[in-house]
mmCIF file of C-alpha atoms and ligand atoms in Angstrom:
data_model
loop_
_atom_site.group_PDB
_atom_site.id
_atom_site.type_symbol
_atom_site.label_atom_id
_atom_site.label_comp_id
_atom_site.label_asym_id
_atom_site.label_seq_id
_atom_site.Cartn_x
_atom_site.Cartn_y
_atom_site.Cartn_z
ATOM 1 C CA MET A 1 248.730 72.351 -62.016
ATOM 2 C CA SER A 2 247.363 75.324 -63.963
ATOM 3 C CA SER A 3 246.836 78.553 -62.052
ATOM 4 C CA GLY A 4 244.271 81.078 -62.110
ATOM 5 C CA ALA A 5 241.292 78.930 -62.781
ATOM 6 C CA GLU A 6 239.105 78.284 -59.660
ATOM 7 C CA ARG A 7 238.815 74.609 -58.800
ATOM 8 C CA PRO A 8 235.708 73.532 -56.940
ATOM 9 C CA THR A 9 237.641 72.716 -53.799
ATOM 10 C CA TRP A 10 236.909 73.656 -50.126
ATOM 11 C CA THR A 11 240.085 75.646 -49.906
ATOM 12 C CA SER A 12 239.010 77.854 -52.938
ATOM 13 C CA HIS A 13 235.593 78.055 -51.696
ATOM 14 C CA LEU A 14 237.121 79.337 -48.322
ATOM 15 C CA ARG A 15 239.432 81.741 -50.035
ATOM 16 C CA ARG A 16 236.368 83.538 -51.841
ATOM 17 C CA GLN A 17 234.473 83.799 -48.554
ATOM 18 C CA VAL A 18 237.564 85.310 -46.832
ATOM 19 C CA ALA A 19 238.213 87.661 -49.683
ATOM 20 C CA SER A 20 234.407 88.733 -49.732
ATOM 21 C CA MET A 21 235.125 90.223 -46.012
ATOM 22 C CA PRO A 22 238.122 92.426 -46.178
ATOM 23 C CA PRO A 23 238.864 94.346 -42.839
ATOM 24 C CA GLU A 24 237.130 97.613 -44.162
ATOM 25 C CA LYS A 25 233.910 95.618 -44.233
ATOM 26 C CA LEU A 26 234.345 93.494 -41.295
ATOM 27 C CA LEU A 27 235.043 96.991 -39.099
ATOM 28 C CA PRO A 28 233.346 99.519 -40.657
ATOM 29 C CA ASP A 29 233.700 103.285 -39.205
ATOM 30 C CA THR A 30 230.570 104.637 -41.077
ATOM 31 C CA GLN A 31 226.860 103.488 -40.987
ATOM 32 C CA PRO A 32 223.725 104.581 -42.683
ATOM 33 C CA VAL A 33 221.847 107.339 -40.885
ATOM 34 C CA TYR A 34 218.924 105.063 -39.479
ATOM 35 C CA VAL A 35 221.552 103.291 -37.528
ATOM 36 C CA ALA A 36 221.892 106.442 -35.097
ATOM 37 C CA SER A 37 219.468 105.110 -32.556
ATOM 38 C CA TRP A 38 219.972 103.647 -29.045
ATOM 39 C CA ILE A 39 218.369 100.423 -30.109
ATOM 40 C CA TYR A 40 221.208 99.363 -32.309
ATOM 41 C CA VAL A 41 223.596 99.659 -29.352
ATOM 42 C CA PHE A 42 222.052 96.527 -27.664
ATOM 43 C CA GLY A 43 223.793 93.921 -29.652
ATOM 44 C CA ALA A 44 227.151 95.326 -28.863
ATOM 45 C CA LEU A 45 226.099 95.670 -24.955
ATOM 46 C CA THR A 46 225.205 92.040 -25.253
ATOM 47 C CA ILE A 47 228.579 91.176 -26.663
ATOM 48 C CA GLY A 48 230.200 93.336 -23.709
ATOM 49 C CA ALA A 49 228.393 91.559 -20.940
ATOM 50 C CA PHE A 50 229.124 88.226 -22.478
ATOM 51 C CA ILE A 51 232.698 89.137 -22.115
ATOM 52 C CA VAL A 52 232.473 90.095 -18.516
ATOM 53 C CA VAL A 53 230.544 86.612 -18.043
ATOM 54 C CA LEU A 54 233.454 84.681 -19.495
ATOM 55 C CA LEU A 55 236.153 86.628 -17.476
ATOM 56 C CA SER A 56 234.657 86.404 -14.349
ATOM 57 C CA GLY A 57 233.601 82.852 -14.774
ATOM 58 C CA ALA A 58 237.170 81.878 -15.768
ATOM 59 C CA VAL A 59 238.471 83.453 -12.557
ATOM 60 C CA ILE A 60 236.195 81.654 -10.216
ATOM 61 C CA ALA A 61 236.340 78.443 -12.007
ATOM 62 C CA MET A 62 240.209 78.428 -11.571
ATOM 63 C CA ALA A 63 240.064 79.517 -7.987
ATOM 64 C CA GLY A 64 237.589 76.946 -7.005
ATOM 65 C CA PRO A 65 234.496 76.708 -4.703
ATOM 66 C CA SER A 66 236.117 77.279 -1.226
ATOM 67 C CA TRP A 67 237.475 80.584 -2.692
ATOM 68 C CA TRP A 68 234.229 81.725 -4.256
ATOM 69 C CA HIS A 69 232.154 80.754 -1.160
ATOM 70 C CA HIS A 70 234.538 81.809 1.788
ATOM 71 C CA SER A 71 236.506 84.788 0.566
ATOM 72 C CA SER A 72 234.968 88.282 0.318
ATOM 73 C CA PHE A 73 236.862 88.775 -3.117
ATOM 74 C CA GLY A 74 235.509 85.441 -4.106
ATOM 75 C CA HIS A 75 231.927 86.500 -3.323
ATOM 76 C CA PHE A 76 232.674 89.682 -5.310
ATOM 77 C CA ILE A 77 233.829 88.072 -8.437
ATOM 78 C CA ASN A 78 230.885 85.375 -7.996
ATOM 79 C CA SER A 79 228.374 88.187 -7.760
ATOM 80 C CA THR A 80 229.885 89.943 -10.783
ATOM 81 C CA HIS A 81 229.424 86.739 -12.609
ATOM 82 C CA LEU A 82 225.793 86.609 -11.808
ATOM 83 C CA TRP A 83 225.110 90.207 -12.461
ATOM 84 C CA SER A 84 226.895 90.294 -15.837
ATOM 85 C CA THR A 85 224.664 87.327 -16.728
ATOM 86 C CA GLU A 86 221.591 89.063 -15.698
ATOM 87 C CA PHE A 87 222.842 92.263 -17.863
ATOM 88 C CA PHE A 88 223.469 89.694 -20.768
ATOM 89 C CA PHE A 89 220.148 88.201 -20.789
ATOM 90 C CA ALA A 90 218.476 91.694 -20.284
ATOM 91 C CA PHE A 91 220.471 93.253 -23.275
ATOM 92 C CA MET A 92 219.922 90.156 -25.465
ATOM 93 C CA VAL A 93 216.106 90.171 -24.779
ATOM 94 C CA ILE A 94 215.772 94.020 -25.501
ATOM 95 C CA HIS A 95 218.002 93.379 -28.591
ATOM 96 C CA LEU A 96 215.582 90.645 -29.646
ATOM 97 C CA TRP A 97 212.490 92.996 -29.167
ATOM 98 C CA GLY A 98 214.155 95.621 -31.418
ATOM 99 C CA LYS A 99 214.852 93.343 -34.211
ATOM 100 C CA PHE A 100 211.541 91.714 -33.991
ATOM 101 C CA PHE A 101 209.650 95.102 -34.242
ATOM 102 C CA MET A 102 211.836 96.089 -37.078
ATOM 103 C CA ALA A 103 211.449 92.795 -38.804
ATOM 104 C CA ALA A 104 215.168 92.698 -39.226
ATOM 105 C CA TRP A 105 215.262 89.368 -40.879
ATOM 106 C CA ARG A 106 214.198 90.878 -44.130
ATOM 107 C CA GLY A 107 216.519 91.056 -47.118
ATOM 108 C CA ARG A 108 218.202 87.546 -46.890
ATOM 109 C CA ARG A 109 218.746 88.231 -43.133
ATOM 110 C CA ARG A 110 216.817 85.058 -41.930
ATOM 111 C CA LEU A 111 220.303 83.219 -40.726
ATOM 112 C CA THR A 112 221.085 86.250 -38.713
ATOM 113 C CA TRP A 113 217.767 85.891 -36.760
ATOM 114 C CA VAL A 114 218.093 82.256 -36.699
ATOM 115 C CA THR A 115 221.763 82.427 -35.121
ATOM 116 C CA GLY A 116 220.676 84.876 -32.693
ATOM 117 C CA ALA A 117 217.585 82.761 -31.770
ATOM 118 C CA VAL A 118 219.573 79.675 -31.271
ATOM 119 C CA ALA A 119 222.320 81.535 -29.174
ATOM 120 C CA PHE A 120 219.506 82.699 -26.942
ATOM 121 C CA LEU A 121 218.048 79.165 -26.608
ATOM 122 C CA ILE A 122 221.428 77.650 -25.589
ATOM 123 C CA SER A 123 222.143 80.624 -23.265
ATOM 124 C CA ILE A 124 219.311 79.048 -21.016
ATOM 125 C CA PRO A 125 220.908 75.644 -20.185
ATOM 126 C CA ILE A 126 224.125 77.660 -19.547
ATOM 127 C CA ALA A 127 222.212 79.442 -16.755
ATOM 128 C CA PHE A 128 220.591 76.005 -15.536
ATOM 129 C CA THR A 129 223.849 74.201 -15.497
ATOM 130 C CA GLY A 130 225.299 77.457 -13.666
ATOM 131 C CA TYR A 131 222.784 76.832 -10.943
ATOM 132 C CA LEU A 132 223.982 73.286 -10.647
ATOM 133 C CA SER A 133 227.679 74.468 -10.358
ATOM 134 C CA GLN A 134 227.384 76.579 -7.281
ATOM 135 C CA GLN A 135 228.483 73.801 -4.961
ATOM 136 C CA ASN A 136 226.027 74.756 -2.139
ATOM 137 C CA PHE A 137 222.809 73.433 -0.745
ATOM 138 C CA ASP A 138 220.802 75.425 -3.366
ATOM 139 C CA SER A 139 222.564 73.379 -6.338
ATOM 140 C CA GLN A 140 222.225 70.226 -4.416
ATOM 141 C CA TRP A 141 218.614 70.745 -4.146
ATOM 142 C CA ILE A 142 218.127 71.856 -7.663
ATOM 143 C CA GLY A 143 219.912 68.889 -8.822
ATOM 144 C CA GLY A 144 217.964 66.436 -6.541
ATOM 145 C CA GLN A 145 214.808 67.983 -8.007
ATOM 146 C CA ALA A 146 215.889 68.102 -11.689
ATOM 147 C CA LYS A 147 217.204 64.606 -11.844
ATOM 148 C CA ASP A 148 213.977 62.599 -11.772
ATOM 149 C CA GLY A 149 212.408 64.692 -14.595
ATOM 150 C CA ILE A 150 215.592 64.403 -16.684
ATOM 151 C CA ASN A 151 215.864 60.652 -16.040
ATOM 152 C CA ALA A 152 212.285 60.255 -16.872
ATOM 153 C CA THR A 153 213.134 61.334 -20.644
ATOM 154 C CA GLY A 154 216.053 58.873 -20.630
ATOM 155 C CA ALA A 155 218.650 61.718 -21.094
ATOM 156 C CA GLY A 156 219.908 60.833 -17.564
ATOM 157 C CA ALA A 157 222.349 58.277 -18.841
ATOM 158 C CA PHE A 158 224.438 60.935 -20.441
ATOM 159 C CA PHE A 159 223.246 64.096 -18.792
ATOM 160 C CA ASN A 160 223.535 63.406 -15.079
ATOM 161 C CA VAL A 161 222.574 66.607 -13.147
ATOM 162 C CA LEU A 162 224.131 65.165 -9.879
ATOM 163 C CA ASN A 163 227.474 64.952 -11.670
ATOM 164 C CA PHE A 164 229.256 68.278 -10.762
ATOM 165 C CA GLY A 165 232.176 67.698 -13.030
ATOM 166 C CA GLN A 166 229.974 66.994 -15.991
ATOM 167 C CA MET A 167 227.720 70.041 -15.258
ATOM 168 C CA LEU A 168 230.684 72.318 -14.778
ATOM 169 C CA LEU A 169 232.146 71.012 -18.109
ATOM 170 C CA TRP A 170 228.745 71.954 -19.859
ATOM 171 C CA HIS A 171 228.429 75.253 -18.119
ATOM 172 C CA ALA A 172 232.012 76.418 -18.254
ATOM 173 C CA VAL A 173 233.368 75.104 -21.605
ATOM 174 C CA LEU A 174 230.972 73.476 -24.129
ATOM 175 C CA LEU A 175 227.769 75.551 -24.010
ATOM 176 C CA PRO A 176 229.616 78.942 -23.993
ATOM 177 C CA LEU A 177 231.953 77.685 -26.757
ATOM 178 C CA PHE A 178 228.605 77.063 -28.914
ATOM 179 C CA VAL A 179 227.131 80.472 -27.983
ATOM 180 C CA GLY A 180 230.690 82.164 -28.797
ATOM 181 C CA LEU A 181 230.871 80.580 -32.306
ATOM 182 C CA LEU A 182 227.047 81.360 -32.746
ATOM 183 C CA ILE A 183 227.764 85.241 -31.964
ATOM 184 C CA ALA A 184 230.803 85.362 -34.093
ATOM 185 C CA GLY A 185 228.791 83.892 -37.058
ATOM 186 C CA HIS A 186 225.752 86.193 -36.087
ATOM 187 C CA VAL A 187 228.106 89.302 -36.241
ATOM 188 C CA ILE A 188 229.874 88.489 -39.481
ATOM 189 C CA LEU A 189 226.357 87.870 -40.928
ATOM 190 C CA VAL A 190 225.535 91.449 -39.899
ATOM 191 C CA ARG A 191 228.611 92.767 -41.487
ATOM 192 C CA ARG A 192 228.050 90.631 -44.585
ATOM 193 C CA ARG A 193 224.476 91.704 -45.311
ATOM 194 C CA GLY A 194 224.887 95.433 -43.841
ATOM 195 C CA VAL A 195 222.327 96.776 -41.440
ATOM 196 C CA VAL A 196 218.783 96.194 -42.448
ATOM 197 C CA PRO A 197 216.903 99.322 -43.721
ATOM 198 C CA PRO A 198 213.996 100.550 -41.768
ATOM 199 C CA LEU A 199 210.476 99.376 -42.551
ATOM 200 C CA PRO A 200 208.667 101.584 -44.975
ATOM 201 C CA GLY A 201 206.568 104.288 -43.185
ATOM 202 C CA LYS A 202 203.176 105.360 -43.777
ATOM 203 C CA GLY A 203 203.261 108.421 -46.152
ATOM 204 C CA GLY A 204 206.957 108.265 -46.783
ATOM 205 C CA ALA A 205 209.604 107.341 -44.404
ATOM 206 C CA MET B 1 227.220 97.682 1.847
ATOM 207 C CA ALA B 2 225.524 96.851 4.948
ATOM 208 C CA LEU B 3 223.230 99.858 4.447
ATOM 209 C CA LEU B 4 222.389 98.750 0.948
ATOM 210 C CA ALA B 5 221.625 95.251 2.219
ATOM 211 C CA ALA B 6 219.351 96.376 5.067
ATOM 212 C CA LEU B 7 217.301 98.230 2.454
ATOM 213 C CA ILE B 8 216.321 94.995 0.656
ATOM 214 C CA ASN B 9 216.066 92.048 3.044
ATOM 215 C CA LEU B 10 216.772 88.987 1.120
ATOM 216 C CA ASP B 11 216.404 86.653 4.043
ATOM 217 C CA GLY B 12 212.428 87.238 4.519
ATOM 218 C CA ARG B 13 209.630 85.405 2.479
ATOM 219 C CA PRO B 14 209.877 86.479 -1.154
ATOM 220 C CA HIS B 15 206.932 88.565 -2.302
ATOM 221 C CA TYR B 16 204.623 87.585 -5.236
ATOM 222 C CA VAL B 17 202.202 89.275 -7.389
ATOM 223 C CA GLN B 18 199.044 87.145 -8.258
ATOM 224 C CA SER B 19 196.087 87.605 -10.747
ATOM 225 C CA GLY B 20 194.134 84.413 -11.230
ATOM 226 C CA TRP B 21 196.386 81.615 -12.657
ATOM 227 C CA PHE B 22 199.323 84.324 -13.362
ATOM 228 C CA GLN B 23 201.935 84.442 -10.546
ATOM 229 C CA ILE B 24 205.262 86.360 -10.598
ATOM 230 C CA SER B 25 207.855 87.141 -8.054
ATOM 231 C CA LEU B 26 208.209 90.920 -7.189
ATOM 232 C CA ALA B 27 211.876 90.761 -8.231
ATOM 233 C CA ASN B 28 211.094 89.073 -11.652
ATOM 234 C CA LEU B 29 208.159 91.623 -12.167
ATOM 235 C CA ILE B 30 210.499 94.737 -11.536
ATOM 236 C CA VAL B 31 213.175 93.376 -13.675
ATOM 237 C CA VAL B 32 210.654 92.923 -16.496
ATOM 238 C CA LEU B 33 209.212 96.351 -16.228
ATOM 239 C CA VAL B 34 212.699 97.733 -16.036
ATOM 240 C CA MET B 35 213.695 95.961 -19.213
ATOM 241 C CA ILE B 36 210.420 97.278 -20.908
ATOM 242 C CA ALA B 37 211.371 100.932 -19.696
ATOM 243 C CA VAL B 38 214.884 100.518 -21.186
ATOM 244 C CA PHE B 39 213.404 99.434 -24.425
ATOM 245 C CA ALA B 40 211.108 102.283 -24.625
ATOM 246 C CA LEU B 41 213.742 104.924 -23.777
ATOM 247 C CA ALA B 42 215.995 103.247 -26.323
ATOM 248 C CA VAL B 43 213.424 103.709 -29.029
ATOM 249 C CA THR B 44 212.439 107.357 -28.138
ATOM 250 C CA LEU B 45 215.393 108.978 -26.709
ATOM 251 C CA LYS B 46 217.648 111.002 -29.331
ATOM 252 C CA PHE B 47 221.099 109.341 -30.207
ATOM 253 C CA PRO B 48 223.833 111.869 -29.515
ATOM 254 C CA GLY B 49 225.718 113.576 -32.095
ATOM 255 C CA HIS B 50 223.284 113.647 -35.147
ATOM 256 C CA GLU B 51 221.769 117.124 -35.109
ATOM 257 C CA GLU B 52 222.335 117.899 -38.647
ATOM 258 C CA PRO B 53 219.983 116.322 -41.202
ATOM 259 C CA VAL B 54 221.914 113.880 -43.316
ATOM 260 C CA ALA B 55 221.214 113.209 -47.144
ATOM 261 C CA GLN B 56 217.963 111.197 -47.513
ATOM 262 C CA GLU B 57 219.416 109.109 -50.228
ATOM 263 C CA GLU B 58 221.480 107.219 -47.981
ATOM 264 C CA VAL B 59 218.287 105.856 -46.236
ATOM 265 C CA ALA B 60 217.096 104.106 -49.524
ATOM 266 C CA GLY B 61 216.677 100.364 -48.783
ATOM 267 C CA ASP B 62 218.212 97.503 -50.673
ATOM 268 C CA GLU B 63 215.301 95.479 -50.796
HETATM 269 C C1 HEM C 301 223.774 85.921 -28.000
HETATM 270 C C2 HEM C 301 223.380 87.091 -27.834
HETATM 271 C C3 HEM C 301 223.586 88.080 -29.029
HETATM 272 C C4 HEM C 301 224.363 88.745 -29.362
HETATM 273 C C5 HEM C 301 225.802 89.076 -28.811
HETATM 274 C C6 HEM C 301 224.079 89.600 -30.711
HETATM 275 C C7 HEM C 301 224.770 90.664 -31.336
HETATM 276 C C8 HEM C 301 224.321 91.284 -32.283
HETATM 277 C C9 HEM C 301 225.133 92.475 -32.971
HETATM 278 C C10 HEM C 301 226.419 93.281 -32.368
HETATM 279 C C11 HEM C 301 224.424 92.903 -34.004
HETATM 280 C C12 HEM C 301 224.561 94.183 -34.763
HETATM 281 C C13 HEM C 301 224.254 95.512 -34.221
HETATM 282 C C14 HEM C 301 222.865 95.616 -33.706
HETATM 283 O O1 HEM C 301 221.997 95.719 -34.565
HETATM 284 O O2 HEM C 301 222.543 95.610 -32.331
HETATM 285 C C15 HEM C 301 223.292 92.141 -33.998
HETATM 286 C C16 HEM C 301 222.389 92.140 -35.029
HETATM 287 C C17 HEM C 301 221.093 91.282 -35.192
HETATM 288 N N1 HEM C 301 220.593 90.530 -34.257
HETATM 289 FE FE1 HEM C 301 221.738 89.829 -32.637
HETATM 290 N N2 HEM C 301 222.631 89.341 -30.981
HETATM 291 C C18 HEM C 301 222.365 88.313 -30.029
HETATM 292 C C19 HEM C 301 220.961 87.660 -30.031
HETATM 293 C C20 HEM C 301 220.106 87.814 -30.984
HETATM 294 C C21 HEM C 301 218.881 87.324 -30.903
HETATM 295 C C22 HEM C 301 218.341 86.493 -29.647
HETATM 296 C C23 HEM C 301 218.076 87.758 -32.045
HETATM 297 C C24 HEM C 301 216.644 87.448 -32.455
HETATM 298 C C25 HEM C 301 216.171 86.094 -32.242
HETATM 299 C C26 HEM C 301 219.068 88.418 -32.848
HETATM 300 C C27 HEM C 301 218.480 89.155 -34.111
HETATM 301 C C28 HEM C 301 219.438 89.883 -34.653
HETATM 302 C C29 HEM C 301 219.196 90.207 -36.172
HETATM 303 C C30 HEM C 301 218.195 90.030 -36.800
HETATM 304 C C31 HEM C 301 220.314 91.323 -36.311
HETATM 305 C C32 HEM C 301 220.393 91.972 -37.688
HETATM 306 C C33 HEM C 301 220.014 93.167 -37.687
HETATM 307 C C34 HEM C 301 220.355 93.848 -39.191
HETATM 308 O O3 HEM C 301 220.728 93.185 -39.985
HETATM 309 O O4 HEM C 301 220.169 95.180 -39.106
HETATM 310 N N3 HEM C 301 220.181 88.519 -32.161
HETATM 311 N N4 HEM C 301 223.353 91.192 -33.293
#
């Protein structure tokens, strides 16, 4: 076994990837001047709201429907879960508008845009399966309405909106896991490429 | 809390705004308008702590 020479293995590939992201690049404490604008705060605000969503959701999932429907503290955490979701979507969409108007996919940042867009698209069924997980007449009614449309596509065989356990699994585990991984990849890509420079202005920036 | 709840009655019929084929609940319309307002403020308001002009070279792009 000779050492030193790079072999075309997945371990050496991964080692190079990790080495290209040292801690000072992953967690910088300075940024170019143009980043001093409120619009750049919205990605981090989205992460903050997402963390509150995860924590409040974990609490109500563990305590169960009778707690979140019948105790005042349960109501409070349930409401925290709803409102942090509202903020998550609002911050995410304002972030999207900002990145759209600065064409932030320029300079090999296409995948940053795509991971963000896919995270957005997956967040929508998280909200939908959340409405199905409420365990009240509202969620029963929504499930009853949704089943015919979904069964008509054939997906009802493995995605059954009347099955609370299955909907809660998608809502509380699988889909948030996908979005969490996408956000991690998204942020690593931003750190790797650096923040996109502003669009050239008319008559000099 | 009861005072706050009395301010917005959630038990009544929802309000809708309609223009031809386009219809939106008042609640959703308010959320959309607030989001647009927050976006406008984020783009126009000055970010604190950056009064002194910084060297222009830093702005140069990497395109
Ligand atoms: C799931 C929710 C999302 C989170 C948590 C998130 C988080 C972030 C963070 C922390 C940044 C760096 C700071 C900043 O510029 O704000 C960022 C940058 C970026 N985001 Fe997102 N984002 C999300 C969704 C999206 C969506 C929906 C899009 C567009 C479709 C998007 C497109 C971008 C782009 C293109 C950049 C890079 C900007 C640059 O290189 O300067 N993101 N995101």
